[in-house]
Short mmCIF file of C-alpha atoms and ligand atoms in Angstrom, two decimals:
data_model
loop_
_atom_site.label_atom_id
_atom_site.label_comp_id
_atom_site.label_asym_id
_atom_site.label_seq_id
_atom_site.Cartn_x
_atom_site.Cartn_y
_atom_site.Cartn_z
CA MET A 248 1.15 -29.75 -6.73
CA SER A 249 0.78 -32.59 -4.26
CA CYS A 250 1.92 -31.28 -0.87
CA SER A 251 -0.71 -30.12 1.55
CA ILE A 252 0.75 -30.04 5.03
CA LEU A 253 -1.00 -26.87 6.00
CA ILE A 254 -4.66 -26.98 6.66
CA ILE A 255 -5.78 -23.44 7.29
CA PRO A 256 -8.90 -23.67 9.45
CA LYS A 257 -11.68 -21.46 8.14
CA ASN A 258 -13.62 -21.45 11.38
CA PRO A 259 -11.99 -19.12 13.92
CA ASN A 260 -13.22 -21.26 16.80
CA TYR A 261 -11.70 -24.39 15.36
CA LEU A 262 -8.29 -24.29 16.99
CA CYS A 263 -8.45 -21.72 19.73
CA SER A 264 -10.70 -19.31 21.53
CA VAL A 265 -12.09 -16.37 19.58
CA GLN A 266 -9.59 -13.75 20.71
CA GLU A 267 -6.48 -15.92 20.31
CA LEU A 268 -4.18 -15.49 17.35
CA GLN A 269 -3.14 -18.38 15.14
CA SER A 270 0.30 -18.98 13.71
CA THR A 271 0.17 -21.12 10.59
CA TYR A 272 3.22 -19.31 9.21
CA THR A 273 5.59 -20.66 11.84
CA SER A 274 4.63 -24.22 11.01
CA ILE A 275 6.05 -23.95 7.48
CA ASP A 276 9.78 -24.04 8.29
CA SER A 277 12.01 -22.69 11.06
CA ARG A 278 14.27 -20.94 8.54
CA LEU A 279 11.45 -18.52 7.72
CA PHE A 280 11.41 -16.68 11.04
CA SER A 281 13.12 -15.96 14.32
CA ARG A 282 11.42 -15.84 17.72
CA GLU A 283 11.96 -12.37 19.19
CA LYS A 284 10.81 -10.17 22.05
CA ALA A 285 9.94 -6.50 22.07
CA ILE A 286 12.36 -4.10 23.71
CA ALA A 287 11.37 -3.19 27.30
CA MET A 288 9.39 0.03 27.71
CA GLN A 289 8.64 1.69 31.04
CA ASN A 290 5.32 3.26 30.33
CA PRO A 291 3.89 2.70 26.85
CA THR A 292 1.01 5.09 26.21
CA GLU A 293 -1.58 4.93 23.49
CA VAL A 294 -1.71 7.77 20.98
CA ILE A 295 -4.46 6.42 18.77
CA PHE A 296 -6.56 3.28 18.51
CA ASN A 297 -8.62 2.44 15.43
CA GLY A 298 -11.92 1.46 17.05
CA SER A 299 -13.77 1.06 13.77
CA LEU A 300 -11.11 -1.30 12.40
CA ALA A 301 -11.19 -3.30 15.65
CA THR A 302 -14.98 -3.60 15.36
CA GLN A 303 -14.77 -4.55 11.70
CA LEU A 304 -12.27 -7.31 12.53
CA GLY A 305 -14.25 -8.53 15.51
CA LEU A 306 -11.46 -7.61 17.94
CA THR A 307 -13.91 -6.73 20.68
CA HIS A 308 -11.89 -8.10 23.61
CA LEU A 309 -8.83 -6.17 22.55
CA ALA A 310 -10.83 -2.95 22.17
CA GLU A 311 -12.03 -3.28 25.75
CA HIS A 312 -8.79 -4.63 27.23
CA PRO A 313 -7.42 -2.57 30.15
CA HIS A 314 -3.82 -3.30 29.04
CA ARG A 315 -4.35 -2.56 25.37
CA ALA A 316 -1.32 -0.24 25.11
CA ALA A 317 0.95 -2.86 26.70
CA ILE A 318 -0.30 -5.56 24.31
CA LEU A 319 0.02 -3.30 21.27
CA SER A 320 3.59 -2.39 22.14
CA GLY A 321 4.70 -5.97 22.80
CA GLN A 322 4.99 -5.50 26.57
CA ARG A 323 2.29 -8.05 27.37
CA PRO A 324 1.56 -11.15 25.33
CA TRP A 325 -1.50 -11.27 23.10
CA GLY A 326 -3.05 -14.42 24.56
CA ASN A 327 -0.81 -17.37 23.86
CA SER A 328 0.91 -15.84 20.87
CA ILE A 329 4.70 -16.01 20.64
CA PRO A 330 6.02 -13.12 18.53
CA PHE A 331 8.47 -13.63 15.69
CA ALA A 332 10.30 -11.68 13.03
CA GLN A 333 10.02 -12.90 9.44
CA ALA A 334 13.06 -13.63 7.31
CA TYR A 335 13.10 -12.33 3.76
CA ALA A 336 15.42 -10.97 1.14
CA GLY A 337 14.92 -8.31 -1.47
CA HIS A 338 16.23 -6.26 -4.32
CA GLN A 339 16.81 -2.81 -2.87
CA PHE A 340 17.30 -0.22 -5.60
CA GLY A 341 18.15 -3.14 -7.89
CA HIS A 342 20.63 -4.95 -5.60
CA PHE A 343 19.97 -8.27 -3.87
CA THR A 344 20.25 -8.22 -0.05
CA ASN A 345 19.27 -10.58 2.74
CA LEU A 346 16.88 -8.79 5.06
CA GLY A 347 14.07 -9.71 7.45
CA ASP A 348 11.97 -7.78 9.94
CA GLY A 349 14.64 -5.57 11.47
CA ARG A 350 12.18 -3.60 13.55
CA ALA A 351 8.94 -5.52 13.45
CA LEU A 352 7.33 -8.44 15.25
CA LEU A 353 4.54 -10.57 13.93
CA LEU A 354 2.21 -11.47 16.77
CA GLY A 355 0.22 -13.97 14.75
CA GLU A 356 -2.80 -14.30 12.49
CA TRP A 357 -6.21 -13.05 13.46
CA VAL A 358 -9.12 -14.90 11.89
CA THR A 359 -12.23 -12.72 11.81
CA PRO A 360 -15.75 -13.99 12.49
CA GLN A 361 -16.14 -13.89 8.67
CA ALA A 362 -13.17 -16.29 8.44
CA ASP A 363 -10.79 -13.76 6.88
CA ARG A 364 -7.19 -14.17 8.01
CA PHE A 365 -4.94 -11.18 8.83
CA ASP A 366 -1.42 -10.79 10.17
CA ILE A 367 -1.09 -8.56 13.22
CA GLN A 368 2.32 -6.95 13.26
CA LEU A 369 4.07 -4.47 15.55
CA LYS A 370 6.47 -2.06 13.86
CA GLY A 371 9.14 -0.20 15.83
CA SER A 372 9.20 -2.74 18.67
CA GLY A 373 12.97 -3.15 19.01
CA PRO A 374 15.87 -4.96 17.38
CA THR A 375 15.75 -8.50 16.01
CA ARG A 376 18.36 -10.79 14.51
CA TYR A 377 17.59 -9.15 11.16
CA SER A 378 18.26 -5.58 12.33
CA ARG A 379 21.72 -5.38 10.72
CA ARG A 380 23.01 -1.99 11.91
CA GLY A 381 19.57 -0.55 12.70
CA ASP A 382 18.25 0.17 16.18
CA GLY A 383 14.94 -1.63 15.60
CA LEU A 384 13.01 1.48 16.55
CA ALA A 385 10.67 3.88 14.81
CA THR A 386 9.76 7.50 15.44
CA LEU A 387 6.32 8.64 16.51
CA GLN A 388 6.17 10.80 13.39
CA ALA A 389 6.92 7.95 10.99
CA MET A 390 4.42 5.60 12.63
CA LEU A 391 1.66 8.22 12.67
CA ARG A 392 2.50 8.98 9.07
CA GLU A 393 2.00 5.31 8.14
CA TYR A 394 -1.26 5.35 10.11
CA ILE A 395 -2.57 8.40 8.24
CA ILE A 396 -1.50 7.31 4.77
CA SER A 397 -2.62 3.69 5.09
CA GLU A 398 -6.02 4.67 6.46
CA SER A 399 -6.34 7.25 3.68
CA MET A 400 -5.57 4.58 1.09
CA HIS A 401 -8.24 2.38 2.62
CA GLY A 402 -10.74 5.26 2.53
CA LEU A 403 -9.89 5.77 -1.14
CA GLY A 404 -10.77 2.11 -1.78
CA ILE A 405 -7.21 1.00 -2.51
CA PRO A 406 -5.93 -2.36 -1.16
CA THR A 407 -3.61 -1.68 1.77
CA SER A 408 -2.39 -2.82 5.14
CA ARG A 409 -4.45 -1.13 7.86
CA SER A 410 -3.37 0.63 11.03
CA LEU A 411 -4.80 -0.50 14.34
CA SER A 412 -2.91 1.67 16.81
CA VAL A 413 0.09 3.80 17.60
CA VAL A 414 1.64 3.62 21.07
CA ARG A 415 4.38 5.89 22.38
CA THR A 416 7.24 3.78 23.71
CA GLY A 417 8.73 6.41 26.02
CA LEU A 418 12.12 5.53 24.49
CA PRO A 419 14.23 8.06 22.66
CA VAL A 420 15.01 7.40 19.00
CA TYR A 421 18.12 9.03 17.55
CA ARG A 422 17.77 10.26 13.98
CA GLU A 423 18.77 13.77 12.84
CA SER A 424 18.04 14.64 16.46
CA GLU A 425 16.53 12.88 19.46
CA MET A 426 12.94 11.94 18.67
CA GLN A 427 10.07 10.16 20.38
CA GLY A 428 9.72 6.43 19.74
CA ALA A 429 6.47 4.67 18.88
CA VAL A 430 5.09 1.29 17.85
CA LEU A 431 2.51 0.93 15.09
CA ALA A 432 0.22 -2.11 15.12
CA ARG A 433 -0.71 -2.97 11.58
CA VAL A 434 -2.99 -5.47 9.98
CA ALA A 435 -2.38 -7.03 6.56
CA LYS A 436 -3.63 -10.04 4.60
CA SER A 437 -0.07 -11.25 5.14
CA HIS A 438 3.47 -9.91 5.03
CA ILE A 439 4.57 -12.38 2.37
CA ARG A 440 6.61 -10.32 -0.04
CA VAL A 441 8.23 -10.89 -3.41
CA GLY A 442 11.37 -10.78 -1.27
CA THR A 443 10.14 -13.68 0.85
CA PHE A 444 10.11 -15.82 -2.30
CA GLU A 445 13.62 -14.61 -3.13
CA TYR A 446 14.74 -15.64 0.35
CA VAL A 447 13.20 -19.10 0.03
CA ALA A 448 14.54 -19.60 -3.52
CA GLN A 449 18.14 -18.85 -2.51
CA LEU A 450 17.99 -21.57 0.16
CA GLU A 451 17.95 -23.99 -2.81
CA ASP A 452 15.59 -26.39 -1.07
CA LEU A 453 13.03 -27.32 -3.69
CA GLU A 454 10.71 -28.99 -1.21
CA LEU A 455 10.61 -25.85 0.94
CA LEU A 456 9.95 -23.68 -2.11
CA ARG A 457 7.09 -26.01 -3.04
CA THR A 458 5.62 -26.00 0.48
CA PHE A 459 5.97 -22.26 0.92
CA THR A 460 4.41 -21.54 -2.47
CA HIS A 461 1.55 -23.88 -1.72
CA TYR A 462 0.98 -22.14 1.62
CA THR A 463 0.88 -18.73 -0.08
CA ILE A 464 -1.47 -19.90 -2.81
CA GLU A 465 -3.80 -21.52 -0.28
CA ARG A 466 -3.80 -18.36 1.80
CA HIS A 467 -4.19 -15.73 -0.91
CA TYR A 468 -5.24 -17.28 -4.19
CA PRO A 469 -6.98 -20.57 -3.26
CA ASP A 470 -8.80 -20.73 -6.60
CA CYS A 471 -5.45 -21.28 -8.31
CA LEU A 472 -5.26 -24.70 -6.65
CA LYS A 473 -8.09 -25.80 -8.90
CA ASN A 474 -6.05 -24.83 -11.94
CA GLU A 475 -4.12 -27.49 -13.84
CA HIS A 476 -0.97 -25.38 -13.31
CA PRO A 477 -1.42 -23.77 -9.87
CA VAL A 478 1.98 -22.02 -9.74
CA GLN A 479 1.56 -20.45 -13.16
CA ALA A 480 -1.98 -19.39 -12.22
CA PHE A 481 -0.60 -17.93 -8.98
CA LEU A 482 2.06 -15.91 -10.81
CA GLN A 483 -0.56 -14.66 -13.25
CA SER A 484 -2.81 -13.68 -10.32
CA VAL A 485 -0.03 -11.72 -8.63
CA VAL A 486 0.70 -9.98 -11.95
CA ALA A 487 -2.99 -9.00 -12.23
CA ALA A 488 -3.19 -7.86 -8.59
CA GLN A 489 -0.08 -5.66 -8.93
CA ALA A 490 -1.22 -4.16 -12.25
CA SER A 491 -4.50 -3.23 -10.64
CA LEU A 492 -2.85 -1.89 -7.47
CA VAL A 493 -0.37 0.35 -9.28
CA CYS A 494 -3.16 1.62 -11.53
CA GLU A 495 -5.06 2.63 -8.41
CA TRP A 496 -2.00 4.47 -7.08
CA MET A 497 -1.85 6.35 -10.39
CA ARG A 498 -5.53 7.26 -10.10
CA VAL A 499 -4.98 9.22 -6.89
CA GLY A 500 -1.39 10.38 -7.42
CA PHE A 501 0.18 8.12 -4.80
CA ILE A 502 3.92 7.56 -4.90
CA HIS A 503 5.10 4.58 -2.85
CA GLY A 504 8.68 5.80 -2.79
CA VAL A 505 10.56 2.52 -2.13
CA MET A 506 9.22 -0.18 -4.43
CA ASN A 507 11.96 -2.62 -3.52
CA THR A 508 10.92 -6.25 -3.93
CA ASP A 509 10.82 -6.62 -0.14
CA ASN A 510 8.15 -3.93 0.00
CA MET A 511 5.81 -5.62 -2.48
CA SER A 512 3.15 -7.88 -0.98
CA VAL A 513 2.13 -10.86 -3.10
CA ALA A 514 -1.42 -10.42 -1.80
CA GLY A 515 -1.62 -7.17 -3.80
CA GLU A 516 -1.88 -4.76 -0.89
CA THR A 517 0.08 -1.54 -0.48
CA ILE A 518 2.52 -2.23 2.37
CA ASP A 519 5.58 -0.73 4.06
CA TYR A 520 4.79 2.94 4.00
CA GLY A 521 8.08 4.78 4.18
CA PRO A 522 8.97 7.87 2.17
CA CYS A 523 5.65 7.78 0.32
CA ALA A 524 3.44 10.76 -0.48
CA PHE A 525 0.61 12.07 -2.63
CA MET A 526 1.53 14.25 -5.56
CA ASN A 527 0.26 17.81 -5.77
CA GLY A 528 1.27 19.26 -9.17
CA PHE A 529 1.25 16.61 -11.92
CA ASP A 530 4.69 15.37 -12.91
CA PHE A 531 5.60 11.83 -13.92
CA GLY A 532 9.07 12.52 -12.51
CA THR A 533 7.86 13.27 -8.99
CA VAL A 534 10.01 11.69 -6.29
CA PHE A 535 9.58 12.46 -2.61
CA SER A 536 12.07 10.01 -1.14
CA SER A 537 15.34 11.65 -0.13
CA ILE A 538 17.26 8.46 -0.99
CA ASP A 539 15.80 7.95 -4.48
CA THR A 540 18.28 10.24 -6.15
CA GLN A 541 17.97 8.50 -9.54
CA GLY A 542 14.18 8.67 -9.64
CA ARG A 543 13.96 4.85 -9.86
CA TYR A 544 10.63 4.92 -8.02
CA ALA A 545 9.23 8.15 -9.48
CA PHE A 546 5.46 8.49 -10.02
CA GLY A 547 5.62 7.60 -13.71
CA ARG A 548 7.97 4.63 -13.19
CA GLN A 549 5.79 2.67 -10.80
CA ALA A 550 4.26 0.38 -13.42
CA PRO A 551 7.57 -0.65 -15.07
CA ILE A 552 9.10 -1.15 -11.62
CA ALA A 553 6.19 -3.35 -10.57
CA GLN A 554 6.79 -5.44 -13.68
CA TRP A 555 10.50 -5.64 -12.85
CA ASN A 556 9.65 -6.85 -9.34
CA LEU A 557 7.26 -9.42 -10.77
CA ALA A 558 10.06 -10.74 -12.97
CA VAL A 559 12.05 -11.30 -9.77
CA LEU A 560 9.12 -13.26 -8.33
CA ALA A 561 8.91 -15.28 -11.54
CA SER A 562 12.63 -16.12 -11.32
CA ALA A 563 12.15 -17.43 -7.80
CA LEU A 564 9.27 -19.63 -8.97
CA LEU A 565 11.08 -21.06 -12.03
CA PRO A 566 11.82 -24.51 -10.54
CA LEU A 567 8.09 -24.94 -9.85
CA LEU A 568 6.84 -23.68 -13.20
CA ASP A 569 8.31 -26.57 -15.15
CA GLN A 570 11.00 -29.18 -14.61
CA ASP A 571 12.44 -28.19 -17.98
CA HIS A 572 14.25 -24.90 -17.34
CA ASP A 573 13.71 -23.51 -20.85
CA LYS A 574 10.00 -24.24 -20.67
CA ALA A 575 9.81 -22.66 -17.22
CA VAL A 576 11.51 -19.50 -18.50
CA LYS A 577 9.09 -19.33 -21.41
CA LEU A 578 6.07 -19.65 -19.12
CA ALA A 579 7.46 -17.04 -16.73
CA GLN A 580 8.18 -14.68 -19.62
CA GLU A 581 4.63 -15.01 -20.93
CA CYS A 582 3.20 -14.11 -17.51
CA ILE A 583 5.51 -11.15 -17.09
CA ASN A 584 4.88 -9.90 -20.63
CA SER A 585 1.15 -9.98 -19.97
CA PHE A 586 1.63 -7.19 -17.41
CA VAL A 587 1.99 -4.47 -20.06
CA PRO A 588 -1.25 -4.95 -22.05
CA LEU A 589 -3.14 -5.67 -18.83
CA TYR A 590 -1.86 -2.55 -17.11
CA GLU A 591 -2.44 -0.40 -20.20
CA SER A 592 -6.04 -1.45 -20.46
CA LEU A 593 -6.63 -0.91 -16.73
CA TYR A 594 -4.93 2.49 -16.95
CA GLU A 595 -7.02 3.61 -19.93
CA ASN A 596 -10.23 2.55 -18.18
CA MET A 597 -9.14 4.34 -15.04
CA MET A 598 -8.45 7.57 -16.94
CA ARG A 599 -11.79 7.22 -18.74
CA ARG A 600 -13.52 7.04 -15.36
CA LYS A 601 -11.65 10.13 -14.17
CA LEU A 602 -13.03 11.89 -17.24
CA GLY A 603 -16.55 10.51 -16.85
CA ILE A 604 -16.45 8.27 -19.91
CA PRO A 605 -18.22 4.98 -19.04
CA LYS A 606 -16.82 2.84 -21.88
CA PRO A 607 -14.24 3.07 -24.67
CA ILE A 608 -15.28 5.49 -27.42
CA GLU A 609 -13.48 6.74 -30.49
CA GLY A 610 -11.31 9.72 -29.64
CA ASP A 611 -11.14 9.14 -25.87
CA LEU A 612 -7.44 8.21 -25.87
CA ILE A 613 -6.62 11.41 -27.76
CA ILE A 614 -8.20 13.52 -25.00
CA ILE A 615 -6.48 11.48 -22.27
CA ASP A 616 -3.18 12.08 -24.03
CA GLU A 617 -3.82 15.83 -24.53
CA LEU A 618 -4.80 16.28 -20.90
CA THR A 619 -1.80 14.32 -19.63
CA ARG A 620 0.59 16.38 -21.75
CA TRP A 621 -1.06 19.58 -20.56
CA MET A 622 -0.81 18.55 -16.88
CA GLN A 623 2.82 17.51 -17.34
CA SER A 624 3.75 20.81 -19.02
CA THR A 625 1.87 23.04 -16.56
CA GLN A 626 2.26 20.85 -13.45
CA ALA A 627 -1.34 21.66 -12.64
CA ASP A 628 -2.63 20.11 -9.43
CA TYR A 629 -3.49 16.50 -10.29
CA THR A 630 -6.51 16.25 -7.99
CA GLN A 631 -8.07 19.63 -8.68
CA THR A 632 -7.67 19.41 -12.46
CA PHE A 633 -10.37 16.74 -12.58
CA TRP A 634 -12.68 18.87 -10.44
CA ALA A 635 -12.14 21.64 -12.97
CA LEU A 636 -13.28 19.26 -15.71
CA GLU A 637 -16.38 18.27 -13.72
CA SER A 638 -17.78 21.80 -13.62
CA LYS A 639 -16.82 25.39 -14.44
CA SER A 640 -17.65 26.44 -10.91
CA GLN A 641 -14.72 24.38 -9.63
CA ARG A 642 -12.14 26.22 -11.75
CA ASP A 643 -10.40 28.33 -9.16
CA HIS A 644 -6.93 28.67 -10.64
CA ASP A 645 -5.66 30.79 -13.55
CA LEU A 646 -4.45 27.63 -15.30
CA TYR A 647 -8.04 26.55 -15.84
CA PHE A 648 -8.80 29.74 -17.78
CA THR A 649 -6.03 29.27 -20.33
CA ALA A 650 -6.97 28.58 -23.94
CA GLU A 651 -5.27 25.14 -23.79
CA PHE A 652 -7.27 23.92 -20.83
CA GLU A 653 -10.53 25.38 -22.10
CA LYS A 654 -10.00 23.58 -25.40
CA ILE A 655 -9.47 20.24 -23.61
CA ALA A 656 -12.60 20.79 -21.48
CA ARG A 657 -14.60 21.73 -24.59
CA ASP A 658 -13.32 18.73 -26.57
CA LEU A 659 -14.27 16.43 -23.70
CA SER A 660 -17.81 17.83 -23.51
CA GLU A 661 -18.14 17.58 -27.29
CA LEU A 662 -16.99 13.97 -27.27
CA LYS A 663 -19.48 13.05 -24.57
CA ARG A 664 -22.30 14.79 -26.46
CA LEU A 665 -21.33 13.07 -29.70
CA HIS A 666 -21.55 9.67 -27.98
CA ASN A 667 -24.77 10.46 -26.11
CA ILE A 668 -23.17 10.06 -22.70
CA ASP A 669 -25.65 11.11 -20.06
CA GLU A 670 -24.35 14.18 -18.18
CA GLN A 671 -25.53 13.06 -14.77
CA GLU A 672 -24.16 9.54 -15.22
CA SER A 673 -20.86 10.97 -16.38
CA LEU A 674 -20.61 13.28 -13.38
CA GLU A 675 -21.31 10.40 -11.01
CA ILE A 676 -18.50 8.36 -12.56
CA MET A 677 -16.14 11.32 -12.12
CA LEU A 678 -17.17 11.87 -8.51
CA ALA A 679 -16.46 8.22 -7.73
CA ALA A 680 -13.05 8.23 -9.45
CA ASN A 681 -11.70 11.62 -8.38
CA PRO A 682 -11.17 12.15 -4.65
CA ARG A 683 -11.97 15.44 -2.93
CA PHE A 684 -9.47 14.66 -0.18
CA ILE A 685 -5.94 13.33 -0.42
CA PRO A 686 -3.55 13.56 2.55
CA ARG A 687 -1.33 16.26 1.13
CA ASN A 688 2.13 16.53 2.66
CA ARG A 689 1.45 19.88 4.25
CA TRP A 690 -1.60 18.69 6.18
CA VAL A 691 0.17 15.49 7.21
CA GLU A 692 3.29 17.32 8.40
CA ASP A 693 1.25 19.86 10.37
CA ALA A 694 -0.66 17.04 12.10
CA LEU A 695 2.57 15.20 12.91
CA GLN A 696 4.14 18.33 14.40
CA ALA A 697 1.08 18.89 16.57
CA ALA A 698 0.98 15.24 17.67
CA GLN A 699 4.54 15.50 18.94
CA LEU A 700 3.24 18.09 21.38
CA CYS A 701 0.25 15.88 22.28
CA ASP A 702 -2.20 17.96 20.24
CA TYR A 703 -4.11 15.31 18.28
CA GLU A 704 -6.86 17.50 16.85
CA PRO A 705 -5.25 18.01 13.42
CA LEU A 706 -4.58 14.25 13.22
CA HIS A 707 -8.22 13.42 13.90
CA LYS A 708 -9.38 16.03 11.38
CA ILE A 709 -7.28 14.40 8.66
CA LEU A 710 -8.54 10.97 9.60
CA ASP A 711 -12.14 12.20 9.46
CA ALA A 712 -11.61 13.51 5.94
CA ALA A 713 -9.72 10.33 5.00
CA LYS A 714 -12.70 8.16 5.92
CA GLN A 715 -14.87 9.82 3.27
CA PRO A 716 -12.41 11.15 0.70
CA TYR A 717 -14.99 11.38 -2.09
CA LEU A 718 -16.98 13.98 -0.14
CA LYS A 719 -16.11 17.49 0.98
CA LEU A 720 -16.85 17.70 4.69
CA SER A 721 -18.23 21.18 5.27
CA HIS A 722 -16.59 21.60 8.67
CA LEU A 723 -13.08 20.99 7.32
CA PRO A 724 -12.82 23.40 4.33
CA GLU A 725 -9.07 23.94 4.82
CA LEU A 726 -8.28 20.32 3.94
CA TYR A 727 -9.60 20.69 0.38
CA SER A 728 -7.63 23.76 -0.61
CA LEU A 729 -4.15 23.82 -2.11
CA PRO A 730 -1.15 24.15 0.17
CA GLU A 731 1.57 26.60 -0.78
CA ASP A 732 4.30 25.33 -3.07
CA GLN A 733 5.91 22.12 -1.79
CA SER A 734 8.10 21.35 -4.77
CA ASN A 735 11.13 20.72 -2.54
CA TYR A 736 9.28 18.46 -0.14
CA ARG A 737 11.21 15.31 0.79
CA THR A 738 10.32 12.35 2.98
CA PHE A 739 12.97 10.32 4.74
CA CYS A 740 13.37 6.57 4.77
CA GLY A 741 14.19 4.41 7.78
CA THR A 742 12.68 6.77 10.28
P1 AMP B 1053 12.25 -0.53 4.56
O1 AMP B 1053 12.98 0.12 3.44
O2 AMP B 1053 11.72 0.39 5.61
O3 AMP B 1053 11.20 -1.47 4.04
O4 AMP B 1053 13.32 -1.41 5.35
C1 AMP B 1053 14.24 -2.27 4.72
C2 AMP B 1053 14.86 -3.18 5.74
O5 AMP B 1053 15.54 -2.44 6.75
C3 AMP B 1053 13.89 -4.06 6.48
O6 AMP B 1053 14.52 -5.29 6.70
C4 AMP B 1053 13.65 -3.33 7.77
O7 AMP B 1053 13.25 -4.19 8.81
C5 AMP B 1053 15.03 -2.77 8.03
N1 AMP B 1053 15.01 -1.55 8.87
C6 AMP B 1053 14.51 -0.33 8.55
N2 AMP B 1053 14.69 0.53 9.56
C7 AMP B 1053 15.28 -0.15 10.56
C8 AMP B 1053 15.73 0.18 11.89
N3 AMP B 1053 15.58 1.40 12.39
N4 AMP B 1053 16.29 -0.80 12.61
C9 AMP B 1053 16.46 -2.04 12.13
N5 AMP B 1053 16.08 -2.41 10.89
C10 AMP B 1053 15.50 -1.49 10.12
MG1 MG B 1054 10.14 -2.86 4.12
#
């Protein structure tokens, strides 16, 4: 590809002072965004600020700023930045729609002292030209929920957008009832989605598609530019990143809930936390979203849906893959088909690690299959089942004393002995793959209820556990036990 109009400076001091944001995105094309302002708020007040994230990003001035809450709710400008909403499209539950940030503002790009570039975005900051019939607002509960879940994902070592702050707007938000409004400030490698490519492709401006694709490759997969076929290499890289991301979700029982193409980041991060949740009892059919009545985005469907979304990305890229349409389709098809074997091998390795098997051995897939069938038939707790396999002392449920489970545990031990797998090494692999803490719905809901009444202690307890989810913190024993049955639990979208 020849075009190179965008030179992304690596040195943060190159264009502007250290605490200023950059805005390379707005120099691509005016059709990609709309300049917008946040809705006016009388007295925005901070609920939570992520000091450790601010430190990690080198946002020292912001951390110490006396008007931090006003900046992080869009009431005061962040330096010279001019906020904008991004345009995009997307397949929502399989249907194409033109969208865009209907309740978010991108303040700009922060380049860290290590030269890493991140978008800083406000969510819940008021209507934009893309709001359609929405009010542009978000509830305190939904924004704190995104804060908790995204920070938990980060603690678990899973690529994700991060949460910098939540600020109460003081504005009412009308949902099932009147609720408190809030703005979340989030940080992501970018907010370029599969749906952004769909939006650009439907404009039928080949030069723009080329420029936009080049920008994305340069920003997220710069090594692909060295490849003889950069666009093909880019598509293959996104396929690999998504396969790996979804596999990580499956490792911890995370269900995204709305895997529309507009909610899939091409950088391979988990973004747009809506009706997502962590599964308790194992069931491939688990759905928490109240609007996913068909189970399109159920736990066990996340990999095929990711592949479906990637096929949409590939379609958008067709004109750049080859001038000959048939050849382009063939190349796209090859990339998309590679998802299945890649994902399967990642998944098998992931399950091996959960079982403490360091490398493929004969018979391992049989045990993985037996265990999966057993969990599906008994709906045993996904997280605690692996603790029960680590040691007998962690078997604290009747299910783990059934003949079926004991046989699986015995077969696994036998297999490891047969292959001379060191017990201590095996245990360490299990401890690194199987979290002690996941933000179960019950704990999250309790913390959100309390936060509404300005009691933030439960929220901070969850966030403490979420920082070190592979350890059991002795002062928070309640967060590692099982909540009572939550089989009817539902999370609501668009809140
Ligand atoms: P989501 O499913 O949350 O990713 O949102 C899908 C689309 O709806 C995006 O374009 C959002 O910006 C938009 N949207 C969601 N909630 C609202 C709202 N309350 N007001 C305006 N737009 C919204
Ligand atoms: Mg979204």
